[in-house]
Short mmCIF file of C-alpha atoms (C1' of nucleotides) and ligand atoms in Angstrom, two decimals:
data_model
loop_
_atom_site.label_atom_id
_atom_site.label_comp_id
_atom_site.label_asym_id
_atom_site.label_seq_id
_atom_site.Cartn_x
_atom_site.Cartn_y
_atom_site.Cartn_z
CA MET A 1 77.73 -52.70 -28.75
CA ASN A 2 77.92 -50.14 -31.57
CA THR A 3 80.92 -48.08 -30.74
CA PRO A 4 84.38 -48.93 -30.48
CA VAL A 5 85.86 -45.68 -30.82
CA GLU A 6 84.23 -43.98 -27.92
CA ALA A 7 84.98 -46.22 -25.35
CA SER A 8 84.78 -44.79 -21.98
CA PRO A 9 85.70 -41.20 -21.91
CA THR A 10 85.06 -40.10 -18.69
CA ALA A 11 83.77 -42.39 -16.70
CA LEU A 12 85.03 -41.22 -13.36
CA PRO A 13 85.44 -37.68 -13.35
CA PRO A 14 87.47 -35.36 -10.72
CA SER A 15 89.88 -37.58 -9.31
CA GLU A 16 93.42 -37.76 -9.41
CA HIS A 17 93.36 -39.14 -13.33
CA ASP A 18 94.62 -38.26 -16.39
CA HIS A 19 93.09 -34.74 -17.37
CA GLN A 20 94.74 -34.40 -20.39
CA LYS A 21 93.00 -37.79 -21.89
CA CYS A 22 89.86 -36.71 -20.74
CA VAL A 23 90.53 -33.77 -23.04
CA SER A 24 92.13 -35.32 -25.82
CA THR A 25 89.14 -37.78 -25.65
CA ALA A 26 86.47 -34.94 -25.83
CA LEU A 27 88.56 -32.82 -28.53
CA GLY A 28 88.87 -35.92 -30.56
CA THR A 29 85.49 -37.49 -30.15
CA ALA A 30 84.08 -33.66 -31.10
CA GLU A 31 86.62 -33.65 -34.01
CA HIS A 32 84.94 -37.05 -35.77
CA LEU A 33 81.52 -36.07 -34.98
CA CYS A 34 81.41 -33.13 -36.27
CA VAL A 35 83.12 -34.61 -39.31
CA VAL A 36 80.45 -37.60 -39.85
CA ARG A 37 77.78 -34.88 -39.26
CA GLY A 38 78.64 -32.59 -42.04
CA VAL A 39 79.40 -29.23 -39.45
CA GLN A 40 82.06 -27.32 -39.17
CA LEU A 41 84.01 -27.11 -35.48
CA THR A 42 85.68 -24.30 -36.70
CA PRO A 43 88.79 -23.08 -34.89
CA ILE A 44 86.56 -20.73 -32.77
CA ARG A 45 84.30 -23.87 -31.60
CA HIS A 46 87.19 -25.66 -31.05
CA GLN A 47 89.15 -22.73 -29.03
CA VAL A 48 85.94 -22.63 -27.00
CA LEU A 49 85.33 -26.43 -26.48
CA GLU A 50 88.82 -26.81 -25.05
CA LEU A 51 88.66 -23.77 -22.79
CA ILE A 52 85.55 -25.41 -21.26
CA TRP A 53 87.71 -28.41 -21.35
CA GLU A 54 90.35 -27.12 -18.94
CA SER A 55 88.64 -28.58 -15.88
CA HIS A 56 85.41 -30.88 -15.03
CA LYS A 57 84.28 -27.25 -13.67
CA ALA A 58 81.84 -25.33 -15.06
CA VAL A 59 82.25 -21.86 -16.97
CA LYS A 60 80.92 -19.05 -17.52
CA ALA A 61 80.44 -17.23 -20.65
CA TYR A 62 82.39 -14.21 -19.57
CA GLU A 63 85.01 -16.31 -18.11
CA LEU A 64 85.45 -18.07 -21.78
CA LEU A 65 85.12 -14.42 -23.19
CA ASP A 66 88.25 -13.34 -21.38
CA ARG A 67 89.96 -16.66 -22.29
CA ILE A 68 89.21 -16.50 -25.48
CA LYS A 69 91.05 -13.08 -26.03
CA PRO A 70 94.25 -14.14 -26.28
CA LEU A 71 93.90 -16.11 -29.16
CA GLN A 72 90.87 -14.51 -30.62
CA SER A 73 91.38 -10.49 -30.12
CA ALA A 74 88.34 -9.58 -31.73
CA ALA A 75 85.95 -11.86 -29.38
CA LYS A 76 82.78 -10.23 -28.26
CA PRO A 77 79.66 -11.59 -26.05
CA ALA A 78 78.23 -12.88 -29.31
CA THR A 79 81.16 -14.67 -30.72
CA ILE A 80 80.87 -17.15 -27.26
CA TYR A 81 77.48 -17.50 -27.22
CA ARG A 82 77.75 -18.30 -30.66
CA ALA A 83 79.75 -20.68 -29.92
CA LEU A 84 78.44 -22.20 -26.89
CA ASP A 85 75.03 -22.48 -29.00
CA PHE A 86 76.65 -24.92 -31.72
CA LEU A 87 78.15 -27.04 -28.94
CA ILE A 88 74.95 -27.43 -27.20
CA GLU A 89 73.11 -28.42 -30.57
CA GLN A 90 75.73 -30.94 -31.09
CA GLY A 91 76.03 -32.47 -27.71
CA LEU A 92 79.72 -31.55 -26.74
CA ILE A 93 78.69 -29.55 -24.12
CA HIS A 94 75.53 -29.09 -21.12
CA ARG A 95 74.25 -25.76 -20.24
CA VAL A 96 74.03 -25.86 -16.58
CA GLU A 97 70.81 -23.98 -15.52
CA SER A 98 71.00 -23.37 -12.25
CA LEU A 99 74.96 -21.83 -12.72
CA ASN A 100 74.34 -20.07 -15.69
CA ALA A 101 77.67 -21.80 -16.99
CA PHE A 102 78.75 -25.02 -19.25
CA VAL A 103 80.61 -28.03 -18.84
CA GLY A 104 82.10 -30.39 -21.44
CA CYS A 105 79.79 -33.19 -22.00
CA SER A 106 81.82 -36.17 -20.94
CA SER A 107 79.38 -38.76 -23.04
CA SER A 108 79.07 -36.92 -25.94
CA GLY A 109 77.41 -39.04 -28.70
CA HIS A 110 75.88 -41.07 -26.18
CA GLN A 111 72.70 -40.66 -24.31
CA HIS A 112 72.11 -37.35 -22.79
CA GLU A 113 70.42 -35.59 -20.56
CA GLN A 114 72.02 -37.31 -17.82
CA LEU A 115 72.13 -35.99 -13.89
CA LEU A 116 74.60 -33.68 -13.26
CA LEU A 117 76.38 -33.63 -9.31
CA ILE A 118 77.57 -30.00 -8.58
CA CYS A 119 79.71 -30.09 -6.06
CA LYS A 120 79.54 -26.50 -3.85
CA HIS A 121 83.01 -27.42 -2.84
CA CYS A 122 85.15 -27.81 -5.41
CA HIS A 123 82.80 -26.90 -7.99
CA GLU A 124 82.94 -29.92 -10.31
CA VAL A 125 80.25 -31.32 -11.90
CA GLU A 126 80.07 -34.98 -12.56
CA GLU A 127 77.78 -36.67 -15.37
CA ARG A 128 75.55 -39.41 -14.77
CA PRO A 129 73.63 -41.91 -16.48
CA ALA A 130 71.37 -43.09 -14.08
CA THR A 131 69.73 -45.35 -15.36
CA ALA A 132 67.16 -46.11 -12.64
CA VAL A 133 66.31 -42.58 -12.21
CA MET A 134 65.64 -42.26 -15.89
CA GLN A 135 63.21 -45.27 -15.86
CA ALA A 136 61.62 -43.98 -13.01
CA LEU A 137 61.21 -40.17 -14.62
CA SER A 138 59.73 -41.95 -17.79
CA GLN A 139 57.10 -43.85 -15.66
CA GLU A 140 56.37 -40.67 -14.42
CA PHE A 141 56.00 -38.85 -17.89
CA ASP A 142 53.76 -41.50 -18.83
CA GLN A 143 51.48 -41.35 -15.69
CA ALA A 144 51.17 -37.57 -16.12
CA GLY A 145 51.05 -37.53 -19.91
CA PHE A 146 53.48 -35.71 -20.39
CA ILE A 147 55.58 -35.39 -23.98
CA VAL A 148 59.02 -34.52 -22.90
CA HIS A 149 61.45 -32.17 -24.86
CA SER A 150 64.00 -31.99 -22.28
CA LYS A 151 65.49 -32.30 -19.22
CA ALA A 152 67.57 -30.76 -16.37
CA ILE A 153 68.19 -32.39 -13.64
CA GLU A 154 70.60 -30.10 -11.35
CA ILE A 155 71.71 -31.87 -8.07
CA HIS A 156 73.60 -29.59 -5.87
CA GLY A 157 75.43 -30.79 -2.82
CA ILE A 158 79.06 -31.97 -1.70
CA CYS A 159 80.67 -34.71 -4.02
CA VAL A 160 82.73 -37.61 -2.47
CA LYS A 161 86.01 -36.29 -3.05
CA CYS A 162 85.39 -33.22 -0.82
CA VAL A 163 83.63 -35.56 1.77
CA ALA A 164 86.27 -37.70 1.98
CA LEU A 165 88.32 -34.16 3.02
CA GLY A 166 85.84 -33.55 5.54
CA ASP A 167 84.48 -30.45 3.45
CA ASP A 168 80.77 -30.41 4.06
CA MET B 1 36.84 -24.70 5.36
CA ASN B 2 35.46 -28.24 4.76
CA THR B 3 38.79 -29.69 4.47
CA PRO B 4 41.75 -30.12 6.74
CA VAL B 5 43.95 -27.23 6.65
CA GLU B 6 46.53 -28.26 3.80
CA ALA B 7 44.58 -31.19 2.74
CA SER B 8 45.45 -31.07 -1.29
CA PRO B 9 46.51 -28.05 -2.12
CA THR B 10 46.74 -27.67 -5.48
CA ALA B 11 46.80 -31.83 -6.82
CA LEU B 12 45.63 -31.51 -10.24
CA PRO B 13 47.75 -28.23 -11.57
CA PRO B 14 46.74 -26.95 -14.74
CA SER B 15 43.06 -27.81 -16.09
CA GLU B 16 39.81 -26.23 -15.72
CA HIS B 17 39.99 -26.19 -11.58
CA ASP B 18 38.81 -23.85 -9.24
CA HIS B 19 41.88 -21.62 -9.54
CA GLN B 20 40.36 -18.92 -6.37
CA LYS B 21 41.12 -22.47 -4.16
CA CYS B 22 44.81 -22.44 -5.17
CA VAL B 23 45.36 -18.90 -4.66
CA SER B 24 43.41 -19.24 -1.04
CA THR B 25 44.73 -22.55 -0.09
CA ALA B 26 48.27 -20.93 -1.37
CA LEU B 27 48.23 -17.82 0.44
CA GLY B 28 46.45 -19.25 3.48
CA THR B 29 49.31 -22.24 4.16
CA ALA B 30 51.85 -19.05 3.64
CA GLU B 31 50.40 -16.94 6.23
CA HIS B 32 49.99 -19.78 8.71
CA LEU B 33 53.56 -21.41 8.43
CA CYS B 34 54.75 -17.65 8.43
CA VAL B 35 53.57 -17.46 11.77
CA VAL B 36 54.08 -21.11 12.78
CA ARG B 37 57.78 -19.96 12.36
CA GLY B 38 57.89 -16.14 13.97
CA VAL B 39 58.53 -14.69 10.16
CA GLN B 40 57.04 -12.00 8.37
CA LEU B 41 55.03 -12.41 5.43
CA THR B 42 54.88 -8.37 4.84
CA PRO B 43 52.60 -6.92 2.44
CA ILE B 44 55.04 -6.84 0.02
CA ARG B 45 56.15 -10.11 0.46
CA HIS B 46 52.26 -11.22 0.33
CA GLN B 47 51.48 -9.33 -2.75
CA VAL B 48 54.34 -10.69 -4.62
CA LEU B 49 52.94 -13.83 -3.51
CA GLU B 50 49.73 -13.31 -4.54
CA LEU B 51 51.36 -12.10 -8.08
CA ILE B 52 52.89 -15.40 -8.53
CA TRP B 53 50.08 -17.28 -7.92
CA GLU B 54 47.89 -15.25 -10.67
CA SER B 55 48.41 -18.34 -12.31
CA HIS B 56 50.45 -21.74 -12.62
CA LYS B 57 53.07 -20.23 -15.02
CA ALA B 58 56.09 -19.46 -13.92
CA VAL B 59 56.48 -15.07 -13.82
CA LYS B 60 59.89 -13.32 -14.82
CA ALA B 61 61.16 -11.18 -11.19
CA TYR B 62 60.65 -7.77 -13.58
CA GLU B 63 57.36 -9.10 -14.93
CA LEU B 64 56.61 -9.24 -11.14
CA LEU B 65 57.99 -5.54 -10.55
CA ASP B 66 55.81 -4.31 -13.20
CA ARG B 67 53.00 -5.74 -11.89
CA ILE B 68 54.11 -4.83 -8.58
CA LYS B 69 54.03 -1.06 -8.90
CA PRO B 70 50.54 0.06 -8.98
CA LEU B 71 50.38 -1.30 -5.15
CA GLN B 72 54.02 -0.32 -4.39
CA SER B 73 55.55 2.58 -6.61
CA ALA B 74 58.43 2.85 -5.09
CA ALA B 75 59.21 -0.68 -5.74
CA LYS B 76 62.93 -1.49 -7.45
CA PRO B 77 64.04 -4.55 -8.29
CA ALA B 78 65.64 -5.10 -5.03
CA THR B 79 62.35 -5.34 -3.85
CA ILE B 80 61.36 -7.85 -5.93
CA TYR B 81 63.95 -9.96 -5.62
CA ARG B 82 64.49 -9.67 -1.57
CA ALA B 83 60.62 -10.82 -1.66
CA LEU B 84 61.49 -13.76 -3.73
CA ASP B 85 64.56 -14.67 -1.36
CA PHE B 86 62.30 -14.82 1.65
CA LEU B 87 59.61 -16.34 -0.27
CA ILE B 88 61.94 -19.28 -1.31
CA GLU B 89 63.77 -19.28 2.15
CA GLN B 90 60.36 -20.61 3.30
CA GLY B 91 59.69 -22.64 0.74
CA LEU B 92 56.52 -20.61 -0.49
CA ILE B 93 58.05 -20.60 -3.80
CA HIS B 94 59.98 -22.26 -6.41
CA ARG B 95 62.36 -20.57 -8.25
CA VAL B 96 62.62 -22.03 -12.00
CA GLU B 97 66.20 -22.47 -12.83
CA SER B 98 66.26 -22.96 -16.78
CA LEU B 99 63.78 -20.29 -17.15
CA ASN B 100 65.26 -17.50 -14.96
CA ALA B 101 61.32 -17.26 -13.40
CA PHE B 102 59.70 -17.81 -10.35
CA VAL B 103 55.98 -20.04 -9.79
CA GLY B 104 54.11 -20.97 -6.38
CA CYS B 105 54.83 -23.66 -4.52
CA SER B 106 52.23 -25.73 -4.46
CA SER B 107 53.01 -28.54 -1.42
CA SER B 108 54.34 -25.55 0.76
CA GLY B 109 55.53 -26.85 4.27
CA HIS B 110 55.44 -30.68 3.02
CA GLN B 111 58.05 -32.47 1.26
CA HIS B 112 60.08 -30.10 -1.47
CA GLU B 113 62.43 -30.39 -4.44
CA GLN B 114 59.90 -32.23 -6.28
CA LEU B 115 59.44 -32.72 -9.91
CA LEU B 116 58.39 -29.82 -12.29
CA LEU B 117 56.75 -30.24 -15.65
CA ILE B 118 56.78 -27.15 -17.45
CA CYS B 119 55.35 -27.26 -20.64
CA LYS B 120 56.62 -25.30 -23.35
CA HIS B 121 52.77 -24.55 -25.05
CA CYS B 122 50.54 -23.07 -22.25
CA HIS B 123 53.86 -22.75 -20.16
CA GLU B 124 51.95 -24.05 -16.73
CA VAL B 125 54.39 -25.75 -14.49
CA GLU B 126 53.29 -28.57 -12.56
CA GLU B 127 54.76 -30.22 -9.73
CA ARG B 128 54.88 -33.73 -8.55
CA PRO B 129 56.22 -35.80 -6.26
CA ALA B 130 57.25 -38.22 -8.02
CA THR B 131 58.75 -40.29 -5.25
CA ALA B 132 60.02 -43.81 -7.30
CA VAL B 133 62.05 -41.02 -8.51
CA MET B 134 63.37 -39.27 -5.44
CA GLN B 135 64.00 -42.94 -4.24
CA ALA B 136 66.31 -44.06 -7.51
CA LEU B 137 67.88 -40.63 -6.73
CA SER B 138 68.75 -41.22 -3.76
CA GLN B 139 70.48 -44.31 -4.12
CA GLU B 140 72.31 -42.70 -7.31
CA PHE B 141 73.64 -40.30 -4.63
CA ASP B 142 74.40 -43.17 -1.95
CA GLN B 143 76.24 -45.08 -4.75
CA ALA B 144 78.06 -41.81 -5.79
CA GLY B 145 78.84 -41.00 -2.37
CA PHE B 146 77.31 -37.39 -3.30
CA ILE B 147 75.62 -35.33 -0.34
CA VAL B 148 72.90 -33.53 -1.43
CA HIS B 149 71.79 -29.77 -0.84
CA SER B 150 69.34 -29.56 -3.29
CA LYS B 151 67.79 -30.50 -6.80
CA ALA B 152 66.86 -28.72 -9.63
CA ILE B 153 64.63 -31.56 -11.93
CA GLU B 154 62.96 -29.62 -14.80
CA ILE B 155 61.48 -31.26 -17.37
CA HIS B 156 60.38 -29.46 -20.37
CA GLY B 157 57.61 -30.82 -22.97
CA ILE B 158 53.86 -30.88 -23.44
CA CYS B 159 51.44 -31.24 -21.02
CA VAL B 160 48.66 -33.58 -21.31
CA LYS B 161 45.93 -30.79 -21.23
CA CYS B 162 48.07 -29.48 -24.14
CA VAL B 163 48.65 -33.20 -26.03
CA ALA B 164 44.88 -33.15 -25.82
CA LEU B 165 44.72 -30.23 -27.51
CA GLY B 166 47.25 -31.48 -30.38
CA ASP B 167 49.88 -29.14 -29.61
CA ASP B 168 53.21 -30.89 -29.64
"C1'" DG C 1 67.77 5.52 26.29
"C1'" DA C 2 71.43 3.54 23.40
"C1'" DG C 3 72.18 -0.84 20.77
"C1'" DT C 4 70.59 -3.87 18.01
"C1'" DT C 5 67.49 -6.21 14.24
"C1'" DG C 6 65.39 -6.80 10.26
"C1'" DA C 7 62.88 -4.27 6.54
"C1'" DC C 8 62.74 -1.41 3.15
"C1'" DG C 9 64.10 2.75 -0.08
"C1'" DT C 10 67.60 4.48 -3.42
"C1'" DT C 11 71.19 4.36 -6.13
"C1'" DA C 12 74.33 2.19 -8.87
"C1'" DT C 13 76.61 -1.39 -11.21
"C1'" DA C 14 77.88 -5.77 -12.53
"C1'" DA C 15 76.52 -10.11 -14.84
"C1'" DT C 16 74.01 -12.83 -18.18
"C1'" DA C 17 72.14 -13.13 -23.14
"C1'" DT C 18 70.60 -10.77 -27.52
"C1'" DA C 19 69.08 -8.38 -31.69
"C1'" DA C 20 70.18 -6.54 -35.93
"C1'" DC C 21 73.28 -5.51 -39.79
"C1'" DA C 22 77.29 -5.94 -42.09
"C1'" DC C 23 80.95 -8.17 -44.61
"C1'" DC C 24 83.73 -12.09 -46.32
"C1'" DC C 25 84.43 -16.89 -47.96
"C1'" DG C 26 83.86 -20.70 -50.36
"C1'" DA C 27 80.23 -23.92 -53.35
"C1'" DT C 28 76.45 -23.81 -56.44
"C1'" DT C 29 74.38 -22.10 -60.54
"C1'" DT C 30 73.59 -19.45 -64.39
"C1'" DA D 1 83.37 -15.54 -65.34
"C1'" DA D 2 79.01 -13.38 -62.70
"C1'" DA D 3 75.59 -13.81 -60.20
"C1'" DT D 4 73.87 -15.87 -56.15
"C1'" DC D 5 73.40 -18.37 -51.54
"C1'" DG D 6 74.47 -19.58 -47.02
"C1'" DG D 7 77.07 -20.68 -43.15
"C1'" DG D 8 80.75 -18.35 -40.10
"C1'" DT D 9 82.02 -14.45 -37.97
"C1'" DG D 10 82.51 -9.20 -36.69
"C1'" DT D 11 80.81 -4.83 -35.09
"C1'" DT D 12 77.08 -1.94 -32.68
"C1'" DA D 13 74.10 -1.34 -29.70
"C1'" DT D 14 70.86 -2.70 -26.20
"C1'" DA D 15 67.97 -6.35 -23.19
"C1'" DT D 16 67.27 -9.13 -19.51
"C1'" DT D 17 68.30 -10.92 -15.02
"C1'" DA D 18 70.60 -9.82 -10.30
"C1'" DT D 19 73.55 -7.67 -6.85
"C1'" DA D 20 76.51 -4.27 -4.29
"C1'" DA D 21 76.18 -0.67 -1.04
"C1'" DC D 22 74.72 2.27 1.70
"C1'" DG D 23 70.92 5.05 4.02
"C1'" DT D 24 66.51 5.16 7.13
"C1'" DC D 25 63.25 4.10 10.11
"C1'" DA D 26 60.65 1.31 13.35
"C1'" DA D 27 60.34 -2.50 17.05
"C1'" DC D 28 62.43 -4.76 20.30
"C1'" DT D 29 65.88 -5.55 24.14
"C1'" DC D 30 69.29 -4.62 27.24
ZN1 LIG E 201 89.64 -34.62 -16.49
ZN1 LIG E 202 84.25 -31.45 -4.71
ZN1 LIG E 203 44.37 -23.14 -10.07
ZN1 LIG E 204 50.56 -27.04 -21.68
#
DNA sequence: GAGTTGACGTTATAATATAACACCCGATTT
DNA sequence: AAATCGGGTGTTATATTATAACGTCAACTC
């Protein structure tokens, strides 16, 4: 019961939802965390984060490059990759390994390394804490004697919204 | 053979183990499955599978390309990627998404989409069924209304062998 | 024996990512 | 103030990973 500020950023992910709120919450949290941590959310980094949050879909690095050029005409691959590295380090975005793409983290500052549910139809990515899964995983690691550094749990399929639409 | 055909292919993964047995079991199983399925384990595909099984480490596509050239001097990227596509389709290898690399499947023909434990120190990949985890996952998907097509569960850290050696 | 299919050869290029070095600027030190 | 330092960025080049497109050949089929 510790954080009043970051109540429930994007509990429901893709639906008819107030996406402006997703964006403003994500950016607000990011700004706050960076101040607290004494790291710089520079204009470039902020813009990249904003571009990533334009939707709940995972975005490719070169797509971001194209989209940031109107704002940063000098942008080159390194520009984007450096911003992405920063945002990942700060836990503000996730890299989706199985897509070589990036998606906003909807629980920045909270528990990380959640499940990613990736819809093949609408391409949106839903993040879920899945505590039961994580507990089972911990037991598995203990059994295996494996010391975890990081997890990538990426599930591809059809999201509930698209299932409802009959797209499978 | 003194054991039933697919008894325990590589239950223990990286240790002082009879790796020749890993290899011959994997290749034998592959040959058998391809016959049963009426698909062709051509020389190129067989060689690629063999090269992948040289160790329990995940191997890069271009590494395979270099290593197959002595045998197939005409080999080009497409040669390798086509063989890899086939082997993945047949469930004989896994693509390790977070490494852009490939590793032999130690339970070909059995249940798939297991946990991959990837050691940052020795780079070996251990595959585990982790049934408790998979059950918890299924429940999670039911709750989310998500229809699964495929899973990539990749855990990075230090394996039990390297922990024992004090490398963490 | 014409048509179809699957595997492979070959060339080219696309897509993803990093290395290396230079410059700027603001903060700290002298 | 001058020197120093570090973080962020600009810039060029290159490395790494992956696919597209088209041709050939051999086997199988009708
Ligand atoms: Zn939203
Ligand atoms: Zn969907
Ligand atoms: Zn072995
Ligand atoms: Zn290890």
